[in-house]
CSV table of C-alpha atoms in Angstrom, one decimal:
chain,number,residue,atom,x,y,z
A,463,UNK,CA,49.1,-29.6,-16.0
A,464,UNK,CA,47.3,-28.5,-19.1
A,465,UNK,CA,45.1,-25.6,-18.6
A,466,UNK,CA,41.4,-26.1,-19.5
A,467,UNK,CA,40.0,-24.5,-22.7
A,468,UNK,CA,43.3,-23.7,-24.2
A,469,UNK,CA,42.1,-23.8,-27.8
A,470,UNK,CA,38.6,-23.3,-29.1
A,471,UNK,CA,38.1,-23.0,-32.8
A,472,UNK,CA,35.0,-21.7,-34.5
A,473,UNK,CA,32.1,-24.1,-34.5
A,474,UNK,CA,32.0,-24.6,-38.4
A,475,UNK,CA,35.8,-25.0,-38.5
A,476,UNK,CA,35.7,-27.6,-35.7
A,477,UNK,CA,32.9,-29.4,-37.3
A,478,UNK,CA,35.0,-29.7,-40.3
A,479,UNK,CA,38.0,-31.1,-38.5
A,480,UNK,CA,35.9,-33.6,-36.7
A,481,UNK,CA,34.3,-34.8,-39.9
A,482,UNK,CA,37.8,-35.4,-41.3
A,483,UNK,CA,37.7,-32.7,-44.0
A,484,UNK,CA,41.4,-31.6,-44.1
A,485,UNK,CA,44.2,-32.0,-46.6
A,486,UNK,CA,42.1,-31.8,-49.7
A,487,UNK,CA,41.0,-28.4,-49.4
A,488,UNK,CA,44.1,-26.3,-50.3
A,489,UNK,CA,44.3,-22.6,-50.2
A,490,UNK,CA,40.9,-22.1,-51.7
A,491,UNK,CA,39.3,-24.3,-49.0
A,492,UNK,CA,41.0,-22.3,-46.3
A,493,UNK,CA,39.5,-19.1,-47.7
A,494,UNK,CA,36.0,-20.5,-47.6
A,495,UNK,CA,36.5,-21.8,-44.1
A,496,UNK,CA,37.7,-18.3,-42.9
A,497,UNK,CA,34.6,-16.6,-44.5
A,498,UNK,CA,32.2,-19.2,-42.8
A,499,UNK,CA,34.0,-18.6,-39.5
A,500,UNK,CA,33.2,-14.9,-39.8
A,501,UNK,CA,29.5,-15.6,-40.7
A,502,UNK,CA,28.9,-18.0,-37.8
A,503,UNK,CA,30.7,-15.9,-35.2
A,504,UNK,CA,27.7,-13.7,-34.3
A,505,UNK,CA,25.6,-16.8,-33.4
A,506,UNK,CA,28.3,-18.6,-31.4
A,507,UNK,CA,30.3,-15.8,-29.7
A,508,UNK,CA,32.1,-18.3,-27.5
A,509,UNK,CA,34.2,-19.3,-30.6
A,510,UNK,CA,37.4,-17.1,-30.7
A,511,UNK,CA,40.2,-17.3,-33.1
A,512,UNK,CA,40.5,-19.7,-36.1
A,513,UNK,CA,42.6,-22.4,-37.4
A,514,UNK,CA,45.5,-20.1,-38.2
A,515,UNK,CA,45.2,-18.3,-34.9
A,516,UNK,CA,44.1,-20.5,-32.0
A,517,UNK,CA,43.5,-18.9,-28.8
A,518,UNK,CA,42.4,-19.8,-25.1
A,519,UNK,CA,38.8,-19.8,-24.4
A,520,UNK,CA,38.0,-17.3,-21.8
A,521,UNK,CA,34.5,-16.8,-19.9
A,522,UNK,CA,33.9,-14.1,-17.5
A,523,UNK,CA,34.1,-14.8,-13.8
A,524,UNK,CA,31.1,-16.3,-12.4
A,525,UNK,CA,28.8,-13.5,-11.1
A,526,UNK,CA,28.1,-13.4,-7.4
A,527,UNK,CA,26.6,-10.0,-6.5
A,528,UNK,CA,23.5,-8.5,-8.1
A,529,UNK,CA,25.4,-6.0,-10.1
A,530,UNK,CA,27.6,-8.9,-11.6
A,531,UNK,CA,24.6,-10.7,-12.5
A,532,UNK,CA,23.1,-7.8,-14.5
A,533,UNK,CA,26.4,-7.0,-16.1
A,534,UNK,CA,27.3,-10.5,-17.0
A,535,UNK,CA,26.5,-11.0,-20.8
A,536,UNK,CA,23.5,-13.1,-22.0
A,537,UNK,CA,24.6,-16.6,-23.1
A,538,UNK,CA,24.6,-17.5,-26.9
A,539,UNK,CA,22.2,-20.3,-26.2
A,540,UNK,CA,20.0,-18.6,-23.6
A,541,UNK,CA,16.6,-19.4,-25.0
A,542,UNK,CA,13.8,-21.0,-22.8
A,543,UNK,CA,13.9,-24.1,-25.0
A,544,UNK,CA,15.6,-26.8,-22.9
A,545,UNK,CA,16.8,-28.6,-25.9
A,546,UNK,CA,20.6,-28.2,-26.7
A,547,UNK,CA,20.5,-30.3,-29.8
A,548,UNK,CA,21.7,-27.8,-32.2
A,549,UNK,CA,24.8,-27.8,-34.4
A,550,UNK,CA,26.2,-24.6,-32.7
A,551,UNK,CA,25.7,-26.1,-29.3
A,552,UNK,CA,27.2,-29.3,-30.2
A,553,UNK,CA,30.3,-27.5,-31.7
A,554,UNK,CA,30.6,-25.5,-28.6
A,555,UNK,CA,30.7,-28.7,-26.4
A,556,UNK,CA,32.9,-30.6,-28.8
A,557,UNK,CA,35.4,-27.7,-28.4
A,558,UNK,CA,35.8,-28.5,-24.7
A,559,UNK,CA,39.1,-30.3,-24.2
A,560,UNK,CA,39.3,-33.4,-22.0
A,561,UNK,CA,39.9,-32.4,-18.3
A,562,UNK,CA,43.1,-34.0,-16.9
A,563,UNK,CA,42.2,-36.6,-14.2
A,564,UNK,CA,44.4,-34.7,-11.8
A,565,UNK,CA,42.7,-31.4,-12.5
A,566,UNK,CA,42.4,-29.0,-9.7
A,567,UNK,CA,39.2,-27.7,-8.3
A,568,UNK,CA,39.7,-24.3,-10.1
A,569,UNK,CA,40.3,-26.0,-13.4
A,570,UNK,CA,37.1,-28.1,-12.9
A,571,UNK,CA,35.1,-24.9,-12.0
A,572,UNK,CA,36.4,-23.3,-15.2
A,573,UNK,CA,34.3,-25.9,-17.1
A,574,UNK,CA,31.3,-25.0,-15.1
A,575,UNK,CA,31.9,-21.4,-15.7
A,576,UNK,CA,32.3,-21.9,-19.4
A,577,UNK,CA,28.9,-23.8,-19.5
A,578,UNK,CA,27.2,-21.1,-17.5
A,579,UNK,CA,28.4,-18.5,-20.0
A,580,UNK,CA,26.8,-20.5,-22.8
A,581,UNK,CA,23.3,-20.6,-21.2
A,582,UNK,CA,23.1,-17.6,-18.8
A,583,UNK,CA,19.7,-16.1,-19.1
A,584,UNK,CA,18.7,-12.4,-19.0
A,585,UNK,CA,17.5,-11.1,-15.5
A,586,UNK,CA,15.3,-8.3,-14.6
A,587,UNK,CA,16.3,-6.1,-11.8
A,588,UNK,CA,13.2,-6.1,-9.3
A,589,UNK,CA,14.5,-2.7,-8.0
A,590,UNK,CA,13.5,-1.1,-11.2
A,591,UNK,CA,9.9,-1.5,-10.5
A,592,UNK,CA,10.1,0.3,-7.0
A,593,UNK,CA,8.0,3.5,-6.8
A,594,UNK,CA,9.0,6.2,-4.4
A,595,UNK,CA,6.2,7.0,-1.7
A,596,UNK,CA,4.6,10.3,-2.7
A,597,UNK,CA,3.5,13.0,-0.4
A,598,UNK,CA,0.0,12.7,0.8
A,599,UNK,CA,-2.5,15.3,-0.2
A,600,UNK,CA,-5.9,16.1,1.0
A,601,UNK,CA,-9.2,15.6,-1.1
A,602,UNK,CA,-10.0,17.9,-4.0
A,603,UNK,CA,-12.9,20.1,-3.8
A,604,UNK,CA,-14.7,17.8,-6.3
A,605,UNK,CA,-14.4,14.0,-6.8
A,606,UNK,CA,-15.7,10.8,-5.5
A,607,UNK,CA,-14.7,7.7,-3.7
A,608,UNK,CA,-15.7,4.1,-4.0
A,609,UNK,CA,-15.2,3.5,-0.3
A,610,UNK,CA,-17.5,4.5,2.7
A,611,UNK,CA,-17.9,3.7,6.4
A,612,UNK,CA,-20.3,1.0,7.7
A,613,UNK,CA,-22.7,3.8,8.7
A,614,UNK,CA,-22.9,7.5,9.2
A,615,UNK,CA,-24.5,8.7,12.3
A,616,UNK,CA,-25.3,12.3,13.3
A,617,UNK,CA,-26.7,13.2,16.7
A,618,UNK,CA,-27.8,16.7,17.5
A,619,UNK,CA,-27.7,17.7,21.2
A,620,UNK,CA,-30.0,20.6,21.6
A,621,UNK,CA,-30.0,23.1,24.4
A,622,UNK,CA,-33.7,23.6,25.5
A,623,UNK,CA,-32.9,25.6,28.6
A,624,UNK,CA,-35.0,28.9,29.3
A,625,UNK,CA,-32.7,31.2,27.4
A,626,UNK,CA,-33.5,29.6,24.1
A,627,UNK,CA,-36.9,31.3,24.4
A,628,UNK,CA,-35.1,34.6,23.7
A,629,UNK,CA,-35.9,36.1,20.4
A,630,UNK,CA,-33.5,36.6,17.5
A,631,UNK,CA,-35.4,38.7,15.1
A,632,UNK,CA,-39.0,37.8,14.9
A,633,UNK,CA,-38.6,34.3,16.1
A,634,UNK,CA,-37.2,32.6,19.2
A,635,UNK,CA,-33.9,30.9,19.2
A,636,UNK,CA,-35.7,27.5,19.7
A,637,UNK,CA,-37.9,28.2,16.8
A,638,UNK,CA,-35.1,28.9,14.6
A,639,UNK,CA,-33.1,26.0,15.9
A,640,UNK,CA,-36.0,23.6,15.1
A,641,UNK,CA,-36.5,24.7,11.7
A,642,UNK,CA,-32.7,24.5,11.0
A,643,UNK,CA,-32.7,20.9,12.3
A,644,UNK,CA,-35.6,19.9,10.1
A,645,UNK,CA,-33.9,21.4,7.0
A,646,UNK,CA,-30.6,19.8,8.0
A,647,UNK,CA,-32.1,16.4,8.7
A,648,UNK,CA,-33.9,16.3,5.3
A,649,UNK,CA,-30.6,16.9,3.5
A,650,UNK,CA,-28.6,14.0,5.0
A,651,UNK,CA,-27.8,11.0,2.7
A,652,UNK,CA,-30.6,8.4,2.8
A,653,UNK,CA,-28.3,5.8,4.5
A,654,UNK,CA,-27.5,8.2,7.4
A,655,UNK,CA,-28.8,7.8,10.9
A,656,UNK,CA,-29.9,10.9,12.8
A,657,UNK,CA,-30.7,11.2,16.5
A,658,UNK,CA,-31.9,14.1,18.6
A,659,UNK,CA,-31.2,14.7,22.2
A,660,UNK,CA,-32.6,17.6,24.3
A,661,UNK,CA,-31.6,18.9,27.7
A,662,UNK,CA,-32.9,21.5,30.1
A,663,UNK,CA,-36.6,21.2,28.7
A,664,UNK,CA,-38.3,20.6,32.0
A,665,UNK,CA,-39.1,22.8,35.0
A,666,UNK,CA,-38.0,26.4,35.0
A,667,UNK,CA,-35.1,28.6,35.7
A,668,UNK,CA,-36.0,28.9,39.4
A,669,UNK,CA,-33.8,27.4,42.1
A,670,UNK,CA,-36.6,25.3,43.2
A,671,UNK,CA,-36.8,23.6,39.8
A,672,UNK,CA,-33.1,23.2,39.5
A,673,UNK,CA,-32.9,19.5,40.5
A,674,UNK,CA,-35.7,18.5,38.1
A,675,UNK,CA,-34.5,20.7,35.2
A,676,UNK,CA,-30.9,19.5,35.5
A,677,UNK,CA,-32.0,15.9,35.3
A,678,UNK,CA,-33.9,16.5,32.2
A,679,UNK,CA,-31.9,14.8,29.4
A,680,UNK,CA,-33.9,13.0,26.8
A,681,UNK,CA,-33.3,11.1,23.5
A,682,UNK,CA,-36.4,12.2,21.8
A,683,UNK,CA,-35.5,10.6,18.4
A,684,UNK,CA,-33.2,7.6,18.6
A,685,UNK,CA,-30.6,6.8,15.9
A,686,UNK,CA,-32.5,5.9,12.7
A,687,UNK,CA,-32.8,7.1,9.1
A,688,UNK,CA,-34.6,10.4,8.6
A,689,UNK,CA,-38.5,10.2,8.8
A,690,UNK,CA,-40.1,13.5,8.5
A,691,UNK,CA,-43.3,12.8,10.4
A,692,UNK,CA,-41.5,11.2,13.4
A,693,UNK,CA,-38.8,13.9,13.6
A,694,UNK,CA,-41.4,16.7,13.5
A,695,UNK,CA,-43.3,14.8,16.2
A,696,UNK,CA,-40.2,14.6,18.4
A,697,UNK,CA,-39.4,18.3,18.0
A,698,UNK,CA,-43.0,19.2,19.0
A,699,UNK,CA,-42.5,17.5,22.3
A,700,UNK,CA,-40.4,20.1,24.0
A,701,UNK,CA,-40.0,23.8,24.5
A,702,UNK,CA,-37.3,25.9,26.2
A,703,UNK,CA,-37.8,25.7,30.0
A,704,UNK,CA,-34.9,25.5,32.7
A,705,UNK,CA,-31.3,25.0,33.4
A,706,UNK,CA,-28.4,23.9,31.3
A,707,UNK,CA,-27.1,20.3,32.0
A,708,UNK,CA,-24.5,20.4,29.1
A,709,UNK,CA,-22.1,18.1,30.7
A,710,UNK,CA,-24.8,15.4,31.3
A,711,UNK,CA,-25.9,15.7,27.8
A,712,UNK,CA,-22.4,14.8,26.4
A,713,UNK,CA,-22.2,11.8,28.7
A,714,UNK,CA,-25.6,10.5,27.4
A,715,UNK,CA,-24.7,11.2,23.7
A,716,UNK,CA,-21.8,8.8,24.1
A,717,UNK,CA,-24.2,6.2,25.2
A,718,UNK,CA,-26.6,6.9,22.4
A,719,UNK,CA,-23.9,6.2,19.8
A,720,UNK,CA,-22.2,3.3,21.7
A,721,UNK,CA,-23.5,0.8,19.3
A,722,UNK,CA,-21.5,2.4,16.4
A,723,UNK,CA,-17.8,1.9,16.9
A,724,UNK,CA,-15.8,4.7,15.6
A,725,UNK,CA,-13.3,2.4,13.9
A,726,UNK,CA,-15.8,1.2,11.3
A,727,UNK,CA,-18.5,3.9,11.5
A,728,UNK,CA,-18.6,7.8,10.9
A,729,UNK,CA,-20.2,9.5,14.0
A,730,UNK,CA,-20.7,13.2,14.4
A,731,UNK,CA,-22.2,15.1,17.3
A,732,UNK,CA,-23.5,18.6,17.0
A,733,UNK,CA,-24.2,20.6,20.2
A,734,UNK,CA,-26.5,23.6,19.7
A,735,UNK,CA,-26.4,25.9,22.8
A,736,UNK,CA,-26.8,29.5,23.7
A,737,UNK,CA,-25.0,29.3,27.1
A,738,UNK,CA,-22.8,27.5,29.6
A,739,UNK,CA,-23.2,24.7,32.0
A,740,UNK,CA,-25.4,25.8,34.9
A,741,UNK,CA,-26.0,22.3,36.6
A,742,UNK,CA,-22.5,22.0,38.3
A,743,UNK,CA,-21.2,19.5,35.8
A,744,UNK,CA,-17.9,19.5,34.1
A,745,UNK,CA,-18.6,19.8,30.3
A,746,UNK,CA,-15.0,20.0,29.4
A,747,UNK,CA,-14.1,16.7,31.1
A,748,UNK,CA,-17.3,15.1,29.6
A,749,UNK,CA,-16.2,16.3,26.2
A,750,UNK,CA,-12.8,14.8,26.6
A,751,UNK,CA,-14.3,11.4,27.6
A,752,UNK,CA,-16.5,11.6,24.6
A,753,UNK,CA,-13.5,12.2,22.3
A,754,UNK,CA,-11.5,9.3,23.8
A,755,UNK,CA,-14.4,6.9,23.8
A,756,UNK,CA,-14.9,4.0,21.3
A,757,UNK,CA,-17.4,6.1,19.5
A,758,UNK,CA,-14.7,8.6,18.5
A,759,UNK,CA,-17.2,11.2,17.1
A,760,UNK,CA,-16.4,14.4,15.3
A,761,UNK,CA,-17.8,17.1,17.6
A,762,UNK,CA,-19.0,20.5,16.5
A,763,UNK,CA,-20.1,23.0,19.0
A,764,UNK,CA,-22.4,25.7,17.6
A,765,UNK,CA,-23.0,28.6,19.9
A,766,UNK,CA,-26.3,30.3,19.2
A,767,UNK,CA,-25.7,34.1,19.7
A,768,UNK,CA,-23.2,33.5,22.5
A,769,UNK,CA,-20.9,36.2,23.9
A,770,UNK,CA,-18.3,36.6,26.6
A,771,UNK,CA,-17.4,33.9,29.0
A,772,UNK,CA,-20.2,31.7,27.8
A,773,UNK,CA,-18.5,31.6,24.4
A,774,UNK,CA,-15.2,30.9,26.0
A,775,UNK,CA,-16.5,27.9,27.8
A,776,UNK,CA,-18.0,26.4,24.7
A,777,UNK,CA,-14.8,26.9,23.0
A,778,UNK,CA,-13.0,25.0,25.7
A,779,UNK,CA,-15.6,22.2,25.4
A,780,UNK,CA,-15.0,22.0,21.6
A,781,UNK,CA,-11.3,21.9,22.2
A,782,UNK,CA,-11.4,19.1,24.7
A,783,UNK,CA,-13.7,17.1,22.3
A,784,UNK,CA,-11.2,17.4,19.5
A,785,UNK,CA,-13.9,19.4,17.5
A,786,UNK,CA,-14.7,22.8,16.3
A,787,UNK,CA,-16.5,25.7,17.6
A,788,UNK,CA,-18.5,28.2,15.6
A,789,UNK,CA,-20.8,31.1,16.9
A,790,UNK,CA,-23.8,32.0,14.9
A,791,UNK,CA,-26.2,35.0,15.0
A,792,UNK,CA,-28.8,34.0,12.5
A,793,UNK,CA,-30.8,31.1,11.3
A,794,UNK,CA,-29.0,31.1,7.9
A,795,UNK,CA,-25.6,30.9,9.7
A,796,UNK,CA,-26.8,28.1,11.9
A,797,UNK,CA,-28.1,26.3,8.8
A,798,UNK,CA,-24.8,26.8,6.9
A,799,UNK,CA,-22.8,25.5,9.9
A,800,UNK,CA,-24.8,22.4,10.1
A,801,UNK,CA,-24.5,21.7,6.4
A,802,UNK,CA,-20.9,22.8,6.0
A,803,UNK,CA,-19.6,20.5,8.8
A,804,UNK,CA,-21.4,17.4,7.3
A,805,UNK,CA,-20.3,18.1,3.8
A,806,UNK,CA,-16.6,18.7,4.8
A,807,UNK,CA,-16.6,15.7,7.1
A,808,UNK,CA,-18.1,13.4,4.4
A,809,UNK,CA,-15.6,14.7,1.8
A,810,UNK,CA,-12.6,14.0,4.3
A,811,UNK,CA,-14.1,10.7,5.3
A,812,UNK,CA,-14.5,9.6,1.7
A,813,UNK,CA,-10.9,10.7,1.0
A,814,UNK,CA,-9.7,9.0,4.1
A,815,UNK,CA,-11.1,5.4,3.2
A,816,UNK,CA,-10.1,5.9,-0.4
A,817,UNK,CA,-6.5,6.8,0.3
A,818,UNK,CA,-6.0,4.0,2.9
A,819,UNK,CA,-7.5,1.4,0.4
A,820,UNK,CA,-5.2,2.8,-2.5
A,821,UNK,CA,-2.1,2.5,-0.3
A,822,UNK,CA,-2.9,-1.0,0.4
A,823,UNK,CA,-3.7,-1.8,-3.4
A,824,UNK,CA,-0.3,-0.2,-4.4
A,825,UNK,CA,1.5,-2.3,-1.8
A,826,UNK,CA,-0.1,-5.5,-2.9
A,827,UNK,CA,0.4,-4.7,-6.6
A,828,UNK,CA,4.1,-4.1,-6.2
A,829,UNK,CA,4.5,-7.1,-3.8
A,830,UNK,CA,3.1,-9.3,-6.5
A,831,UNK,CA,5.4,-7.7,-9.1
A,832,UNK,CA,8.4,-8.4,-7.0
A,833,UNK,CA,7.4,-12.0,-6.4
A,834,UNK,CA,6.7,-12.4,-10.1
A,835,UNK,CA,10.2,-11.2,-10.9
A,836,UNK,CA,11.6,-13.6,-8.3
A,837,UNK,CA,9.7,-16.4,-9.8
A,838,UNK,CA,11.1,-15.6,-13.3
A,839,UNK,CA,14.7,-15.7,-11.7
A,840,UNK,CA,13.9,-19.2,-10.3
A,841,UNK,CA,12.5,-20.3,-13.8
A,842,UNK,CA,15.7,-19.0,-15.5
A,843,UNK,CA,17.8,-20.9,-12.9
A,844,UNK,CA,16.0,-24.1,-13.6
A,845,UNK,CA,16.5,-23.6,-17.3
A,846,UNK,CA,20.3,-22.9,-16.9
A,847,UNK,CA,20.7,-26.0,-14.6
A,848,UNK,CA,18.8,-28.2,-17.0
A,849,UNK,CA,21.1,-27.2,-19.8
A,850,UNK,CA,24.3,-27.4,-17.8
A,851,UNK,CA,23.2,-30.9,-16.6
A,852,UNK,CA,22.5,-32.2,-20.1
A,853,UNK,CA,25.8,-30.7,-21.3
A,854,UNK,CA,27.8,-32.3,-18.4
A,855,UNK,CA,26.2,-35.6,-19.3
A,856,UNK,CA,27.2,-35.3,-22.9
A,857,UNK,CA,30.7,-34.2,-22.0
A,858,UNK,CA,31.0,-37.3,-19.8
A,859,UNK,CA,29.8,-39.6,-22.5
A,860,UNK,CA,32.5,-38.3,-24.7
A,861,UNK,CA,35.0,-39.4,-22.0
A,862,UNK,CA,36.2,-35.7,-21.3
A,863,UNK,CA,35.5,-35.9,-17.6
A,864,UNK,CA,35.6,-38.7,-15.0
A,865,UNK,CA,32.7,-39.8,-12.8
A,866,UNK,CA,34.3,-38.1,-9.9
A,867,UNK,CA,34.7,-34.9,-11.8
A,868,UNK,CA,31.1,-35.0,-12.8
A,869,UNK,CA,30.0,-35.4,-9.2
A,870,UNK,CA,32.3,-32.4,-8.2
A,871,UNK,CA,30.7,-30.3,-11.0
A,872,UNK,CA,27.1,-31.4,-10.1
A,873,UNK,CA,27.8,-30.4,-6.4
A,874,UNK,CA,29.3,-27.0,-7.6
A,875,UNK,CA,26.3,-26.5,-9.8
A,876,UNK,CA,23.8,-27.1,-6.9
A,877,UNK,CA,25.9,-24.8,-4.4
A,878,UNK,CA,26.1,-22.1,-7.0
A,879,UNK,CA,22.4,-21.9,-7.7
A,880,UNK,CA,21.5,-22.3,-4.1
A,881,UNK,CA,23.5,-19.1,-3.4
A,882,UNK,CA,21.9,-17.3,-6.3
A,883,UNK,CA,18.4,-18.4,-5.1
A,884,UNK,CA,19.4,-16.9,-1.6
A,885,UNK,CA,20.4,-13.7,-3.4
A,886,UNK,CA,17.1,-13.1,-5.0
A,887,UNK,CA,15.1,-14.3,-2.0
A,888,UNK,CA,16.8,-11.8,0.2
A,889,UNK,CA,16.4,-9.0,-2.3
A,890,UNK,CA,12.7,-9.7,-2.7
A,891,UNK,CA,12.2,-9.7,1.1
A,892,UNK,CA,14.1,-6.5,1.5
A,893,UNK,CA,12.0,-4.8,-1.3
A,894,UNK,CA,8.8,-6.1,0.1
A,895,UNK,CA,9.7,-4.9,3.6
A,896,UNK,CA,10.6,-1.5,2.2
A,897,UNK,CA,7.2,-1.3,0.5
A,898,UNK,CA,5.6,-2.3,3.8
A,899,UNK,CA,7.2,0.6,5.5
A,900,UNK,CA,6.2,2.9,2.7
A,901,UNK,CA,2.5,1.9,3.1
A,902,UNK,CA,2.7,2.3,6.9
A,903,UNK,CA,4.3,5.8,6.4
A,904,UNK,CA,1.7,6.8,3.9
A,905,UNK,CA,-1.1,5.7,6.1
A,906,UNK,CA,0.4,7.5,9.0
A,907,UNK,CA,0.4,10.8,6.8
A,908,UNK,CA,-3.2,10.0,5.9
A,909,UNK,CA,-4.2,9.6,9.6
A,910,UNK,CA,-2.5,12.8,10.7
A,911,UNK,CA,-3.9,14.9,7.8
A,912,UNK,CA,-7.4,13.5,8.5
A,913,UNK,CA,-7.1,14.2,12.2
A,914,UNK,CA,-5.8,17.7,11.5
A,915,UNK,CA,-8.6,18.6,9.2
A,916,UNK,CA,-11.6,16.7,10.8
A,917,UNK,CA,-11.0,15.6,14.3
A,918,UNK,CA,-9.3,18.8,15.6
């Protein structure tokens, strides 16, 4: 059986043979033909040999794997133009010998492989655009973000027990605390809500007043934007008086902020106290419940000139709440702690929202890039298929293949490109899944870093 593609002359030479230009040329004509063959060889590199040195046409094995696709040479006629009506293409098709009627499947596939080699397009590797996930870093000392929580809510829980009447310098602890609260509230962002709860502000420190004093827990300024007159009026409503129901104040603080879900809002609770629980409550347990609630606030315990076991309990409360404890011994220190916590928390919250949004944007961008490359592959497949289909039709019209062979070649074409489509589909899905995992890993790092620096 005759092997396909035994002889292929250079396109120009073949054109001369087909047109009947032969004996009249002599030696001079042969030299001209050889020179023209060399000139056309770069544009039609499937033509090998010449009239004096015929050789078998070879095309590389059909690519199957990704690496084979990328290493397979681009075809001589690989443009996006679907037309194959050029002299070079016609010459390449005319060079195809007739396929024997009893040709084997492999011989028929050789014809498909040859046509594929003419039209094979260039393919971009989608793996080349993949970016490695970088290590997450915290916010810089300066810089801003375009993202912010739905609302920013700060509640101050103020100890108004009798010990807050003790003096620190020339003023009582309560006077210093009220002045600091006024200054702090006025410095909050305009869109922030502030609320004020006081406890232990009724009765006295005597045993006879314990029940009344321990039940004194009042939201004197409900969550709302800062209003100087209303806040000053609320601060004037109470003075240091009795016992210290710290645990109950934390329970009530959770209720005060219940309307602001922690998932979408930024909530902070400041507890300013100069002593431990004296109303038989369990402030550590209450603090833990506050932390685990849907409010999910950042809790800061500020001890006002606290010492010994009182300080130890407040530290335990802060730890249970997943927050921080800081002892202050002056009004300036108290003011600094109030301001510092808000500024630091806002900075981290801003960073948190920005980084999570950036991770999603990066994922979506690379996913779109991967899909764009996949679409380019599909477009190239369609171009190649269209040209191969047209070429097979022309070859059939020339009587070089039978109807049955055309059907075989068409089926093989469809099967081949179906498998190629599966290759790029699978790769795109793997790459997108990898980017999804990268995004989830980055977000986990963001969450952990945020929790470490703000919530603990």
